[in-house]
Structure formats: structure tokens, C-alpha cells
XYZ file of C-alpha atoms in Angstrom:
699
model
C -113.391 14.166 89.111
C -113.929 18.056 89.886
C -113.634 18.850 93.542
C -113.660 21.590 96.015
C -111.329 21.428 99.020
C -112.251 23.741 101.957
C -110.264 23.814 105.233
C -112.949 24.077 108.249
C -110.698 24.045 111.436
C -106.969 23.876 112.335
C -105.673 23.269 115.723
C -102.128 24.029 116.829
C -100.666 22.517 120.077
C -97.072 23.490 121.081
C -96.485 24.482 117.505
C -93.853 27.289 116.947
C -94.737 29.000 120.213
C -98.513 28.650 119.901
C -99.288 26.504 122.752
C -103.021 25.913 122.107
C -104.635 27.592 119.440
C -107.476 26.747 117.084
C -108.940 28.828 114.173
C -112.311 28.122 112.485
C -112.514 29.294 108.740
C -115.293 30.925 107.063
C -117.005 29.369 103.922
C -115.543 32.062 101.339
C -112.826 34.092 103.241
C -110.967 34.314 106.498
C -108.989 37.159 107.976
C -106.326 36.353 110.532
C -104.916 39.549 111.753
C -102.400 40.863 114.540
C -99.221 42.425 115.268
C -96.048 40.928 113.849
C -95.075 37.782 115.741
C -98.423 37.004 116.910
C -98.849 33.851 114.938
C -100.459 34.766 111.531
C -97.720 33.258 109.248
C -97.547 30.392 111.854
C -100.921 29.206 110.796
C -99.969 29.161 107.223
C -96.810 27.116 108.152
C -98.884 24.659 110.393
C -101.257 24.341 107.103
C -98.237 23.182 104.878
C -96.566 21.325 107.693
C -99.818 19.442 108.319
C -99.995 18.301 104.519
C -96.252 18.096 103.510
C -93.940 18.310 106.564
C -92.795 21.774 105.318
C -93.341 25.503 106.302
C -95.132 27.784 103.896
C -91.738 28.653 102.330
C -91.047 24.983 101.571
C -88.323 24.210 104.250
C -88.675 21.106 105.949
C -89.182 20.544 109.690
C -85.544 19.769 110.052
C -84.807 23.320 108.860
C -87.288 25.334 110.733
C -88.243 25.582 114.497
C -91.536 23.537 115.420
C -90.905 23.220 118.965
C -92.002 25.588 121.756
C -89.363 27.425 123.667
C -89.242 28.958 127.300
C -88.251 32.779 128.022
C -84.417 31.735 127.421
C -85.005 30.375 124.037
C -84.446 26.742 125.292
C -86.638 24.087 124.179
C -89.487 22.785 126.556
C -89.000 19.155 126.929
C -91.658 16.452 127.127
C -94.147 18.296 124.707
C -95.947 16.920 121.742
C -96.115 19.339 119.031
C -99.184 18.674 116.931
C -101.472 20.233 114.178
C -104.975 18.942 113.279
C -106.972 20.055 110.191
C -110.599 19.561 109.318
C -111.411 19.477 105.697
C -114.551 19.517 103.550
C -113.892 17.726 100.217
C -116.959 18.422 97.867
C -117.486 16.453 94.497
C -118.708 19.386 92.472
C -120.467 17.074 90.016
C -122.415 15.077 92.376
C -122.500 17.521 95.430
C -121.379 14.680 97.780
C -119.283 16.112 100.660
C -116.565 14.141 102.498
C -115.222 15.282 105.856
C -111.402 14.531 106.399
C -109.427 15.072 109.515
C -105.658 15.062 109.217
C -103.321 15.028 112.195
C -99.573 15.255 112.286
C -97.656 14.852 115.701
C -94.052 15.478 116.388
C -92.651 13.553 119.433
C -89.596 13.478 121.507
C -88.051 10.128 122.151
C -86.014 9.719 125.082
C -83.616 6.916 126.718
C -81.655 6.279 129.665
C -78.154 5.075 129.067
C -77.001 2.022 130.979
C -75.363 2.714 134.495
C -76.821 6.346 134.232
C -79.806 7.969 136.157
C -80.421 10.872 133.550
C -82.116 10.184 130.507
C -80.935 11.752 127.189
C -82.813 12.804 124.039
C -82.511 10.226 121.357
C -84.374 12.080 118.707
C -87.644 12.714 117.198
C -90.458 10.784 115.247
C -93.514 12.061 113.588
C -96.862 10.230 114.030
C -99.663 10.473 111.216
C -103.462 10.106 111.634
C -106.303 9.888 109.080
C -109.735 10.540 110.447
C -108.476 9.520 113.906
C -106.770 6.398 112.638
C -103.073 6.003 113.034
C -101.251 5.296 110.121
C -97.806 3.259 110.121
C -95.694 5.275 107.791
C -95.191 8.575 106.125
C -95.729 7.074 102.868
C -99.322 5.761 103.586
C -100.102 9.518 105.013
C -98.592 11.145 101.738
C -100.714 9.005 99.544
C -103.890 10.172 101.609
C -103.021 13.796 101.219
C -102.147 13.081 97.455
C -105.487 11.644 97.099
C -107.139 14.880 98.151
C -104.894 16.962 95.631
C -101.164 16.183 94.547
C -98.686 18.243 96.588
C -97.401 20.016 93.192
C -101.021 20.963 92.400
C -101.774 21.879 96.075
C -98.970 24.626 96.119
C -99.801 25.937 92.958
C -103.557 26.281 93.967
C -102.768 27.505 97.556
C -100.134 30.097 97.207
C -100.546 33.291 94.851
C -96.782 33.704 94.747
C -95.789 30.164 93.769
C -96.477 29.897 90.098
C -95.240 33.234 89.059
C -91.835 32.698 90.845
C -91.404 29.318 89.255
C -88.582 29.141 86.657
C -89.799 30.474 83.254
C -89.569 27.120 81.592
C -91.644 25.493 84.241
C -94.447 28.363 83.885
C -94.102 27.968 80.104
C -94.659 24.329 80.008
C -97.732 24.486 82.064
C -99.295 27.410 80.266
C -98.828 25.766 76.788
C -100.527 22.549 78.428
C -103.509 24.627 79.564
C -103.773 26.473 76.218
C -103.432 23.371 74.103
C -101.016 22.668 71.341
C -101.091 24.941 68.283
C -101.284 22.661 65.212
C -99.326 23.725 61.957
C -102.387 23.236 59.996
C -104.147 25.936 61.798
C -101.386 28.439 61.171
C -101.225 27.346 57.696
C -104.751 28.230 56.958
C -104.201 31.732 57.446
C -102.279 32.393 54.231
C -102.001 30.650 50.978
C -98.022 30.524 50.880
C -98.342 28.998 54.207
C -100.162 26.208 53.033
C -97.657 25.733 50.367
C -94.855 25.738 52.932
C -96.472 23.343 54.950
C -96.798 20.923 51.906
C -92.849 21.191 51.592
C -92.277 20.465 55.161
C -92.454 16.585 55.390
C -91.394 14.327 58.209
C -89.847 17.049 60.073
C -90.850 19.898 62.427
C -90.785 23.610 60.884
C -87.790 24.287 63.151
C -85.859 21.533 61.445
C -87.038 22.536 57.958
C -85.493 25.925 58.858
C -82.098 24.425 59.759
C -82.089 22.263 56.655
C -82.871 25.545 54.352
C -80.278 27.521 56.343
C -77.610 24.703 55.864
C -78.296 24.822 52.267
C -78.038 28.396 51.972
C -74.588 28.396 53.814
C -73.456 25.860 51.521
C -74.240 27.902 48.518
C -72.675 31.094 50.092
C -69.529 29.022 50.587
C -69.644 28.082 46.847
C -70.195 31.839 46.072
C -67.535 32.963 47.895
C -65.171 30.436 46.072
C -65.889 31.541 42.273
C -63.971 34.959 42.379
C -61.061 33.292 43.421
C -61.406 30.569 40.674
C -62.134 33.619 38.221
C -59.024 35.275 39.285
C -56.987 32.172 38.951
C -58.284 31.537 35.361
C -57.751 35.320 34.560
C -54.091 35.012 35.581
C -53.765 31.788 33.520
C -55.079 33.686 30.385
C -52.437 34.996 28.064
C -52.827 38.498 26.800
C -54.683 38.318 23.396
C -52.686 39.610 20.400
C -54.034 41.602 17.549
C -55.195 38.473 15.503
C -56.005 40.687 12.319
C -52.583 42.094 12.309
C -51.070 38.715 12.603
C -53.089 37.240 9.983
C -52.240 39.957 7.587
C -48.446 39.597 8.371
C -48.710 35.824 8.096
C -50.199 36.289 4.435
C -47.577 38.906 3.449
C -44.544 36.848 4.600
C -46.219 33.783 2.778
C -46.539 35.675 -0.194
C -42.845 36.898 -0.029
C -41.789 33.339 0.563
C -43.611 32.348 -2.393
C -41.685 34.851 -4.625
C -38.425 33.795 -3.176
C -39.368 30.212 -3.863
C -40.223 31.334 -7.275
C -37.026 33.427 -7.650
C -34.699 30.456 -6.941
C -36.714 28.088 -9.048
C -34.565 28.989 -12.074
C -31.342 27.922 -10.238
C -29.344 25.100 -11.272
C -30.425 21.601 -10.594
C -27.773 21.129 -8.073
C -29.034 24.240 -6.051
C -32.416 22.756 -6.355
C -31.317 19.464 -4.711
C -29.657 21.429 -2.204
C -32.594 23.770 -1.677
C -34.609 20.552 -1.113
C -32.481 19.164 1.331
C -32.113 22.543 3.033
C -35.948 22.842 3.207
C -36.132 19.591 4.890
C -33.421 20.435 7.345
C -35.114 23.819 8.084
C -38.477 21.969 8.508
C -36.821 20.129 11.452
C -35.317 23.327 12.833
C -38.621 24.855 12.839
C -40.143 21.831 14.471
C -37.842 22.101 17.148
C -38.127 25.822 17.638
C -42.006 25.177 17.953
C -40.958 22.572 20.619
C -38.674 25.059 22.384
C -41.570 27.429 22.708
C -43.870 24.747 23.986
C -41.459 23.768 26.460
C -40.967 27.380 27.417
C -44.602 27.592 27.960
C -45.155 24.328 29.758
C -42.282 25.337 32.125
C -43.787 28.734 32.789
C -47.189 27.053 33.622
C -45.699 24.423 35.770
C -43.873 27.370 37.716
C -47.141 29.186 38.113
C -48.939 25.990 39.513
C -46.012 25.113 41.739
C -45.978 28.830 43.281
C -49.701 28.529 44.160
C -49.063 25.124 45.785
C -46.183 26.465 47.428
C -48.015 29.531 48.743
C -50.903 27.202 50.074
C -48.257 25.336 52.217
C -47.245 28.668 53.361
C -50.816 29.799 54.171
C -51.733 26.575 55.861
C -48.384 27.046 58.088
C -49.402 30.380 59.165
C -52.889 29.526 60.203
C -51.652 26.503 62.100
C -49.016 28.600 64.041
C -51.953 31.174 64.700
C -54.059 28.390 65.949
C -51.248 26.945 68.249
C -50.336 30.197 69.747
C -54.345 30.666 70.569
C -54.377 27.361 72.248
C -51.030 28.086 74.055
C -52.737 31.249 75.390
C -55.894 29.427 76.523
C -53.799 26.762 78.228
C -51.555 29.277 80.269
C -54.997 31.253 81.343
C -56.400 27.753 82.494
C -52.968 26.634 84.348
C -53.161 30.102 86.181
C -56.735 29.780 86.946
C -56.313 26.306 88.467
C -52.971 27.061 90.318
C -54.485 29.927 92.096
C -57.622 27.750 92.771
C -55.340 24.878 94.222
C -53.272 27.451 96.234
C -56.541 29.114 97.596
C -57.698 25.516 98.644
C -54.429 24.687 100.391
C -54.549 27.986 102.209
C -58.154 27.261 103.325
C -57.167 23.865 104.329
C -53.990 25.054 106.407
C -56.487 27.756 108.111
C -58.902 25.191 109.088
C -56.291 22.877 110.451
C -54.779 25.870 112.568
C -58.258 26.557 113.796
C -58.584 22.807 114.971
C -55.192 22.825 116.437
C -56.297 25.914 118.703
C -59.405 24.029 119.547
C -57.348 21.006 120.479
C -54.861 22.932 122.712
C -57.939 24.601 124.474
C -59.157 21.009 125.144
C -55.877 19.760 126.502
C -55.998 23.089 128.880
C -59.559 21.852 130.011
C -58.567 18.332 130.500
C -55.696 19.064 132.533
C -57.731 21.560 134.615
C -60.609 19.113 135.134
C -58.036 16.212 135.824
C -56.097 18.276 138.424
C -59.480 19.100 140.218
C -59.906 17.405 143.664
C -62.821 16.898 146.021
C -62.667 19.254 149.028
C -63.455 17.247 152.280
C -65.542 18.877 154.895
C -65.178 18.684 158.426
C -68.008 17.489 161.013
C -69.119 19.554 164.027
C -71.656 19.017 166.643
C -72.499 22.613 166.842
C -74.777 22.099 163.684
C -78.197 20.238 163.801
C -78.399 16.702 165.079
C -80.282 13.909 163.490
C -83.838 13.216 164.667
C -84.009 9.733 166.037
C -87.750 9.206 165.365
C -88.028 10.826 161.573
C -84.472 10.240 160.527
C -83.907 14.082 159.480
C -81.745 16.675 160.596
C -83.093 18.733 163.323
C -84.993 22.022 162.161
C -85.398 23.462 165.945
C -83.351 26.818 165.644
C -83.385 27.066 169.434
C -82.079 23.528 169.889
C -84.722 22.955 172.891
C -85.085 19.381 172.073
C -81.563 18.433 171.345
C -81.604 15.943 173.897
C -83.954 13.928 171.864
C -81.678 14.003 168.933
C -79.012 11.152 168.337
C -75.579 12.986 167.761
C -73.951 9.693 166.569
C -76.520 9.142 163.906
C -76.063 12.506 162.960
C -72.297 12.371 162.284
C -72.860 8.898 160.558
C -75.456 10.780 158.061
C -72.976 13.521 157.616
C -70.178 10.964 156.627
C -72.727 9.238 154.265
C -73.811 12.402 152.612
C -70.088 13.359 152.105
C -69.431 10.014 150.729
C -72.248 10.360 148.087
C -71.086 14.012 147.239
C -67.181 12.723 146.794
C -68.508 9.694 144.712
C -70.811 12.245 142.417
C -67.861 14.807 142.169
C -65.374 12.113 140.692
C -68.332 10.669 138.559
C -68.727 14.181 137.040
C -65.069 14.629 136.809
C -64.765 11.305 134.827
C -67.819 12.316 132.552
C -66.115 15.731 131.669
C -62.815 13.968 130.996
C -64.565 11.516 128.783
C -66.403 14.248 126.838
C -63.180 16.290 126.241
C -61.473 13.061 125.069
C -64.091 12.319 122.521
C -63.788 15.998 121.410
C -60.165 15.695 121.079
C -60.449 12.550 119.170
C -62.738 14.236 116.698
C -60.472 17.490 116.469
C -57.664 14.937 115.709
C -59.587 13.104 112.892
C -60.292 16.708 111.548
C -56.671 17.812 111.394
C -55.612 14.467 109.644
C -58.594 15.171 107.240
C -56.965 18.480 106.563
C -53.460 17.037 106.234
C -54.971 14.525 103.777
C -56.633 17.266 101.923
C -53.478 19.415 101.793
C -51.573 16.347 100.650
C -54.116 15.578 97.829
C -54.085 19.324 96.683
C -50.340 19.443 96.432
C -50.179 16.477 94.466
C -52.941 17.764 92.076
C -50.763 20.983 91.950
C -47.988 18.972 90.869
C -49.883 17.139 88.346
C -50.989 20.134 87.112
C -47.616 21.814 86.868
C -46.293 18.636 85.046
C -49.372 18.562 82.543
C -48.842 22.282 81.826
C -45.069 21.816 81.581
C -45.806 18.948 78.919
C -48.364 20.918 77.037
C -46.040 24.262 76.928
C -43.255 21.839 75.421
C -45.846 20.560 73.093
C -46.738 24.049 71.919
C -42.975 24.818 71.502
C -42.549 21.801 69.394
C -45.655 22.589 67.239
C -44.646 26.241 66.699
C -40.981 25.333 65.587
C -42.480 22.939 63.218
C -44.664 25.580 61.400
C -41.922 28.121 61.700
C -39.728 25.691 59.997
C -42.246 25.072 57.479
C -42.542 28.544 56.866
C -38.836 29.071 56.473
C -38.651 26.026 54.119
C -41.707 27.268 52.116
C -41.360 31.163 51.437
C -43.876 32.543 49.233
C -43.170 32.595 45.436
C -44.151 34.979 42.755
C -47.081 33.724 40.606
C -45.780 35.302 37.405
C -42.204 33.546 37.010
C -40.000 34.508 34.245
C -38.547 31.461 32.867
C -35.528 31.762 30.299
C -35.009 29.001 27.761
C -31.124 28.754 28.664
C -32.399 27.498 32.239
C -34.250 24.660 30.716
C -32.527 21.495 29.901
C -34.726 20.256 27.360
C -34.751 23.868 25.453
C -31.005 23.967 25.564
C -30.880 20.361 24.218
C -33.215 21.619 21.239
C -31.187 24.448 20.626
C -28.025 22.182 20.419
C -29.855 20.310 17.762
C -30.988 23.134 16.024
C -27.581 24.293 15.824
C -26.188 20.976 14.603
C -29.207 20.996 11.884
C -28.139 24.635 10.818
C -24.393 23.439 10.559
C -25.903 20.659 8.006
C -27.588 23.130 5.622
C -25.854 22.436 2.356
C -23.899 25.086 0.506
C -24.999 25.464 -2.868
C -22.649 26.156 -5.827
C -24.615 29.250 -6.510
C -24.583 30.111 -2.832
C -23.111 33.763 -3.716
C -26.010 34.625 -5.963
C -28.718 33.111 -3.529
C -27.381 33.981 -0.221
C -29.360 37.206 0.289
C -32.623 35.137 -0.868
C -31.707 32.316 1.514
C -31.049 34.864 4.480
C -34.146 36.675 3.821
C -36.423 33.458 3.616
C -34.866 32.214 6.819
C -35.893 35.604 8.474
C -39.171 35.459 7.060
C -39.528 31.795 8.127
C -38.575 32.640 11.643
C -41.021 35.635 11.774
C -43.765 33.466 10.321
C -43.082 30.643 12.913
C -43.513 33.252 15.468
C -46.711 34.320 14.273
C -48.085 30.899 14.017
C -46.914 30.471 17.653
C -48.927 33.786 18.640
C -51.886 32.596 16.631
C -51.771 29.191 18.637
C -52.444 31.089 21.978
C -56.209 31.711 20.626
C -57.279 28.391 21.685
C -55.797 28.778 25.250
C -57.411 32.164 25.494
C -60.776 30.993 24.070
C -60.718 28.090 26.850
C -60.032 30.506 29.593
C -62.801 33.036 28.425
C -65.252 30.062 28.193
C -64.205 28.976 31.679
C -64.678 32.528 33.153
C -68.227 32.623 31.469
C -69.027 29.195 33.077
C -68.231 30.427 36.386
C -70.191 33.764 35.821
C -73.107 31.474 34.800
C -72.473 29.181 37.929
C -72.570 32.399 40.281
C -75.843 33.652 38.758
C -77.370 30.251 39.349
C -76.036 30.112 42.775
C -77.316 33.529 43.502
C -80.748 32.828 42.297
C -80.940 29.774 44.552
C -79.589 31.790 47.505
C -82.356 34.410 46.929
C -85.017 31.475 46.705
C -83.712 29.968 49.844
C -83.587 33.380 51.522
C -87.453 33.931 50.704
C -88.227 30.328 51.963
C -86.403 31.406 55.280
C -88.310 34.612 55.547
C -91.581 32.700 55.166
C -90.669 30.299 57.701
C -89.839 33.065 60.265
C -93.255 34.640 59.203
C -94.958 31.273 59.856
C -93.170 30.820 63.291
C -93.951 34.439 64.202
C -97.757 33.899 63.342
C -97.623 30.581 65.539
C -96.100 32.562 68.459
C -98.729 35.158 68.072
C -101.357 32.546 68.207
C -99.706 30.688 71.078
C -99.654 34.060 73.272
C -103.234 34.917 72.196
C -104.415 31.536 73.556
C -102.538 31.686 76.683
C -103.445 35.434 77.516
C -107.166 34.634 76.770
C -107.096 32.506 79.777
C -106.440 35.260 82.224
C -108.273 38.483 83.140
C -105.429 40.507 84.470
C -102.083 38.673 83.812
C -100.362 38.637 80.148
C -97.580 36.608 79.440
C -94.802 37.240 76.830
C -93.826 33.777 75.339
C -91.066 34.709 73.160
C -88.209 37.453 73.461
C -86.668 38.950 70.346
C -82.906 38.286 69.719
C -80.248 40.864 68.272
C -80.326 38.774 65.040
C -83.991 39.450 64.596
C -84.984 36.200 65.415
C -87.001 34.902 68.617
C -86.865 32.446 71.150
C -89.025 30.845 73.770
C -89.644 32.559 76.945
C -92.199 33.231 79.734
C -92.305 36.698 81.367
C -95.584 37.773 83.101
C -97.075 41.172 82.959
C -99.560 42.933 84.973
C -101.289 45.963 83.434
C -98.246 46.455 81.058
C -95.672 46.057 84.000
C -93.492 43.082 84.460
C -94.755 41.037 87.545
C -91.572 41.468 89.385
C -91.803 45.386 89.115
C -95.387 45.490 90.534
C -96.183 46.318 94.361
C -97.428 43.525 96.624
C -101.163 44.184 95.742
C -100.372 43.883 92.086
C -98.512 40.601 92.511
C -101.083 39.105 94.742
C -104.064 39.782 92.531
C -101.846 38.577 89.684
C -101.331 35.293 91.561
C -104.815 35.024 92.487
C -105.801 35.439 88.496
C -103.452 32.521 87.664
C -104.834 30.385 90.499
C -108.381 31.001 89.074
C -107.319 29.782 85.572
C -105.498 26.803 87.118
C -108.503 25.749 89.148
C -110.875 26.113 86.267
C -108.578 23.817 84.237
C -107.734 21.194 86.877
C -111.642 21.295 88.119
C -110.176 21.681 91.808
C -110.183 24.444 94.150
C -108.223 24.748 97.655
C -107.802 27.156 100.295
C -105.541 30.330 99.418
C -103.290 31.609 102.009
C -102.274 35.232 101.123
C -99.538 36.838 103.311
C -99.132 40.468 103.539
C -102.791 40.668 102.737
C -102.995 44.435 104.326
C -101.217 45.637 101.093
C -104.254 44.971 99.014
C -107.448 47.205 99.057
C -109.537 45.028 96.888
C -109.120 41.617 95.994
C -110.271 39.848 92.644
C -112.892 37.171 93.133
C -111.548 33.710 93.589
C -112.623 30.350 93.128
C -111.177 28.996 96.190
C -111.430 29.751 99.840
C -109.297 33.017 100.602
C -107.233 33.212 103.989
C -105.991 36.670 104.354
C -102.969 37.197 106.907
C -103.092 40.933 107.859
C -100.671 42.872 109.636
C -102.626 45.332 112.162
C -101.707 46.933 115.662
C -104.119 44.633 117.470
C -103.987 41.302 118.980
C -104.435 37.937 117.068
C -107.792 37.885 115.724
C -109.597 35.460 113.532
C -112.688 36.719 111.485
C -114.390 34.332 109.312
C -116.748 35.561 106.294
């Protein structure tokens, strides 16, 4: 239901110094003017207190003074403090008008303790009335007020400063609620690539999709970062390629020479042929074992290189762990120092409070002794004074004592003694009362002193616990650092290009022993003297041929390494393309979000005539995050003068009234700073500082 709420009259009795004031409000605007302190803001406080039990700044009635005071600033007792408000509530759809009277009364509650004649103030209560009918509870009254307009909405619509001083998140939430949600399909309709993007975002928000794309891009970047290391490793493991053409040429030449040597020895004696066959078999075994020697040497070199990489990894891990432990140790030390200083400061404050209570206690003891030692001063009766009238039973007032013979001297003396007995009784009763009060204050001080002792003990224990925890952690860090340093000492960095000698390899040495044994088994032919040179030359050529074959055998290893490097290059190119595609997708998401943000700001700012809101703020990394900053004529709201801020607040109220379909009285403090008010949908009440007396001008 759309409604219009107008205040017609407000009456104050004994409220914040105004003893009996009534204000009648105009239909559209009312100006309340006067000197500072004449009661203008009190009218706004009374309006807020009547509705919610708070002043115009939101303080409850326990935190601001309602009661009326005398010239000395003391509360005047036995006064009821009340505010009555008359409202017209119009249903703007039907035109029906409802008159409502609200009344809130702040009442003192007194009681007289047993055995005493003087009453004391027990406390206060608040009475509530709706259209003259008393309500039992505050809850009932609050429900009646909320039925007119809820408190949260009432504050937004009646105070031009209220909305624009809320936290930016609260402002943003309400503005987005008014502007309406921006559907992604609306933004996607503006660009063809946005439509494609929206089709790819399924089952998640655009922000969640961006996080997914960003995570995938980060994973690819991690993989790309590892490829150079893997290529470097493959490169280091690749032997230097020999001159294959030259090796093949040498191989063909040596094989031809060996054939010639074999042909030259064919004509030798049959014995030598047999010897040669046996020698060839033995030589084949020798060559095989030499090949095994080369393989063992190669495998040992590769194993040593791999071991070096692994050993260096352990050392690198130890260095990182040691650095982390040192960082954690520094953080722990900083935390310990802060906590130790905080506890020391708390102990010092508790000790200072204890000393203050002990000083007060000493003062109370002195007061108690002084009061306890006081004695009633007896008065002496004399007949020189006035006598007691036998007829009216009061002291004679005849200054000339003309009629003293009519007065009863004995009765006067008796009355004097009776009066003195009452004075004595009153003196000692008051003395007892003061001693009891001092005792109560002393007991409270003892409790406070004991509480400080307890707090000091607790803090000292906390300090001891902190000290122990810190010592434990310090010892733990020492142990960790020693472990990491021990690891570093046990695993020094090793060269990744080891030089391995065959003589250092047991397998190689064993093979060499077997080669030596086979060499010793070579037969000595009868024609050895004639064929010795040929055999020697053939042995040399065979050794050279074996060496050439071994070098040619590196081709497969080199080709595998080259293929691996090419594979890594291809993988890097594929990952780079995927990264570029994901980056394009992220940029498209950023464009989409930016267009959506622009549409949000456009819709929000289209609701206001003077105020503009920045709904997002740019970050250092180029992105933007939600925000809500009000601008008035290009200037931040906080930097505008009072006039600019007030009219900006009225602009906001007009929009909120249109959205909620409700108008309410608007109280404008410091209204004298505004020359021209923008038109408002609600009733305007201007509080203006002037040099004149308190005055109300309805319009």
C-alpha cells in the first residue's frame, strides 16, 4: 500500500528543558528558527524519541538527557516527561486519511524504605499510548509505529544525512535493490562474442568462470616454467655428436685393411690357420669385454650424473626449509615481544588501578574515623529565652515579654528537652547512616582491589605461559635449523659433469683382468716371427675399429635426446597457444564484467537528479571491485558543503520515497546553510539558526 505520513502537531512537556511547548506543522514545509539552544534540535529529538525512544542522532534515552533541570543543573523531581504527536496517514491509492496520536511518557518511580521517612528514587519507567489508549508493553507500541512505517525505512526517509553516511556496502545493497538486477543475457545481447561467452558459462557465475579460467592459465604457466629446465636436463645428457662421415670412412678403410691382413695371412701354414682361428675367437671375446667396459663406464657416468641431481635436490630442499624456519622464528619472536609488552602494559594498568582504589580506601577510612569520633553537642536550657504558651503550645513570640506571666516556664523547659532529645537522636541516626554508607563504599573498594589482584595474577600466569611457549618454540626452531644444517653438511652440492675412470669401477677392473687373461691365452704360432707385425697391426686396427663402432653407437642416444627436445618445444608451443587463448577469454570476461558494471551504474544513477554513484573502484592490477561512492556535481559527497550534502540527501529521499511508495516528514538540521531546497515528496521541516527567539513558521 502506498501511503503519505504527515505530522500535524507535536507537544512537549518537561522534555530536555522545554516545559510546555507545542508545534503545529504546515502541510508542505515548516521552518523552526531561533538562537542556538532555544530548542530547535529538541523538536527533532522529541520526534525521534516519540517513535523509537532515541534522539535524532540515534542515542537511546539512557544516553541523552530527557529530564528537566533547575538553574544549578539538578534534575527537578516529580515531573512527567512526555511527547505527544498527531499524524495524518493518507492511503495515496484510495485517498483515505487516518488520524493517529502517539504519546510516550517518561515517569519517575519513588519508594520509601522501611523504617525511614525519606523516599528515594527507585528508577524510571516509560508509558505508551496509541490514540489515547494505554498499551501494556513497549513491544505493542513498537508494532503500532512499525505498522505506520518500519523504523529502518522511517530513518532513511526522515533524515537527509542518514543514507549517505551508511557503510558503502549497505548503500550499495539498497541501490542495487532499487535499480533491479542486471541479467547476464541483457549484457550479452550487446556483443556477439559476449553471447558466445555466455554459452560457455554453464552452471556457474561469470566471476566463478573467470576464476576457473585463471586457474587453468596458472597451471599452464607452471608447466611452461618447467619446460626450460627439462630441456636443459635433456641437453646436458646428450653426448657431443662426432663426425659420423669421417667415422664411417675410417671404419670402411680399417675394415679393408683388416681384410688385406686376413688375406695376407691366408697362405700361412695350416697350423698358423688353426692358431689364427683360435686367436680370432679369443680376440672376439676380448673385444666384447672391451665393449662391456665402455658400457659400464657410460652407465657409471650417467648414474653419477643422476645421483648428483638427486643430491643437489636434497641440498636445495634443505636450504629452502632452513630459510622458512628462520622466517618463522623471526615471526614468533615478534609475536612474543608484542604479547609480552601487552601483558606488561596490562599488569601496569591493573597495578595503577589498584593503587587508585587503595588511595580511595585510605580516604574512606579517614572519613569513617572522623564521622565515628563526632559527638552530639548538648545545649543548656535558660529561662532568659522565650517561654511556652500554655494555650497554643508554641514558644512565646512576644519580644517585650509583656505577657510572660501567661507562659508556662516548666512546659517550656520540658519542650526544650524534648526537642534536644530529637536532635540528639537525629544526629546519631545520621551518623550511623554515614558510617553504613562509608562501609558499603569500602566493601566495594575491597572487591575492586581483590579483582585487580586476581587480574594481575591471571596476567602474570599468562606471561609465564607465554614465556614457556616461546622457549619451547625457540628450542623447536633451534632443533629444526640444526637438522637442516646437518642435512646441508651431509649433502654438499655435487658437480653434474662427473669424471669417471675405469680403474675406479670394480666391474671395469674385473673385465680388464679377464681381457688380460684372454690376451695371455692368445696362441703363439710357429710362424709368429713372420706374422707378428701383421697381428700387431691387426690388433691395433681392430681396437680402432671397436672405438669407432662405440662412437657410432652414440647416434641412437643423441637422436633420442634431440627427439625429446623437439617434443618439449612442441609441448611449449601448444601450452603457449592455450595460454594465449585463455588470456583472450579472461580479457573477454573483463570486458563483459566492465559492461555489466557500466550498466549497473547507468541504472542506479538514472534514479537520481543530482547524486551520482560510483559502484566500482579500479585496482592496481587493472581490475575493479565493488564499491559505492556518492558524488554531487562531480564532487565526493563528503567534500561538499552543508547545502550540497542536504540537497543530495533530499534527492536520495525522493528516490526512496518513489521506490517504497511512502513519504514521511523530513527533518533538516542546519537548514540555514541552504539557499534553495530541491522539491521534496515528503513534508519538509527546516531547523534554522537565527538571531531571534524560538519561532515556528508553517507553510
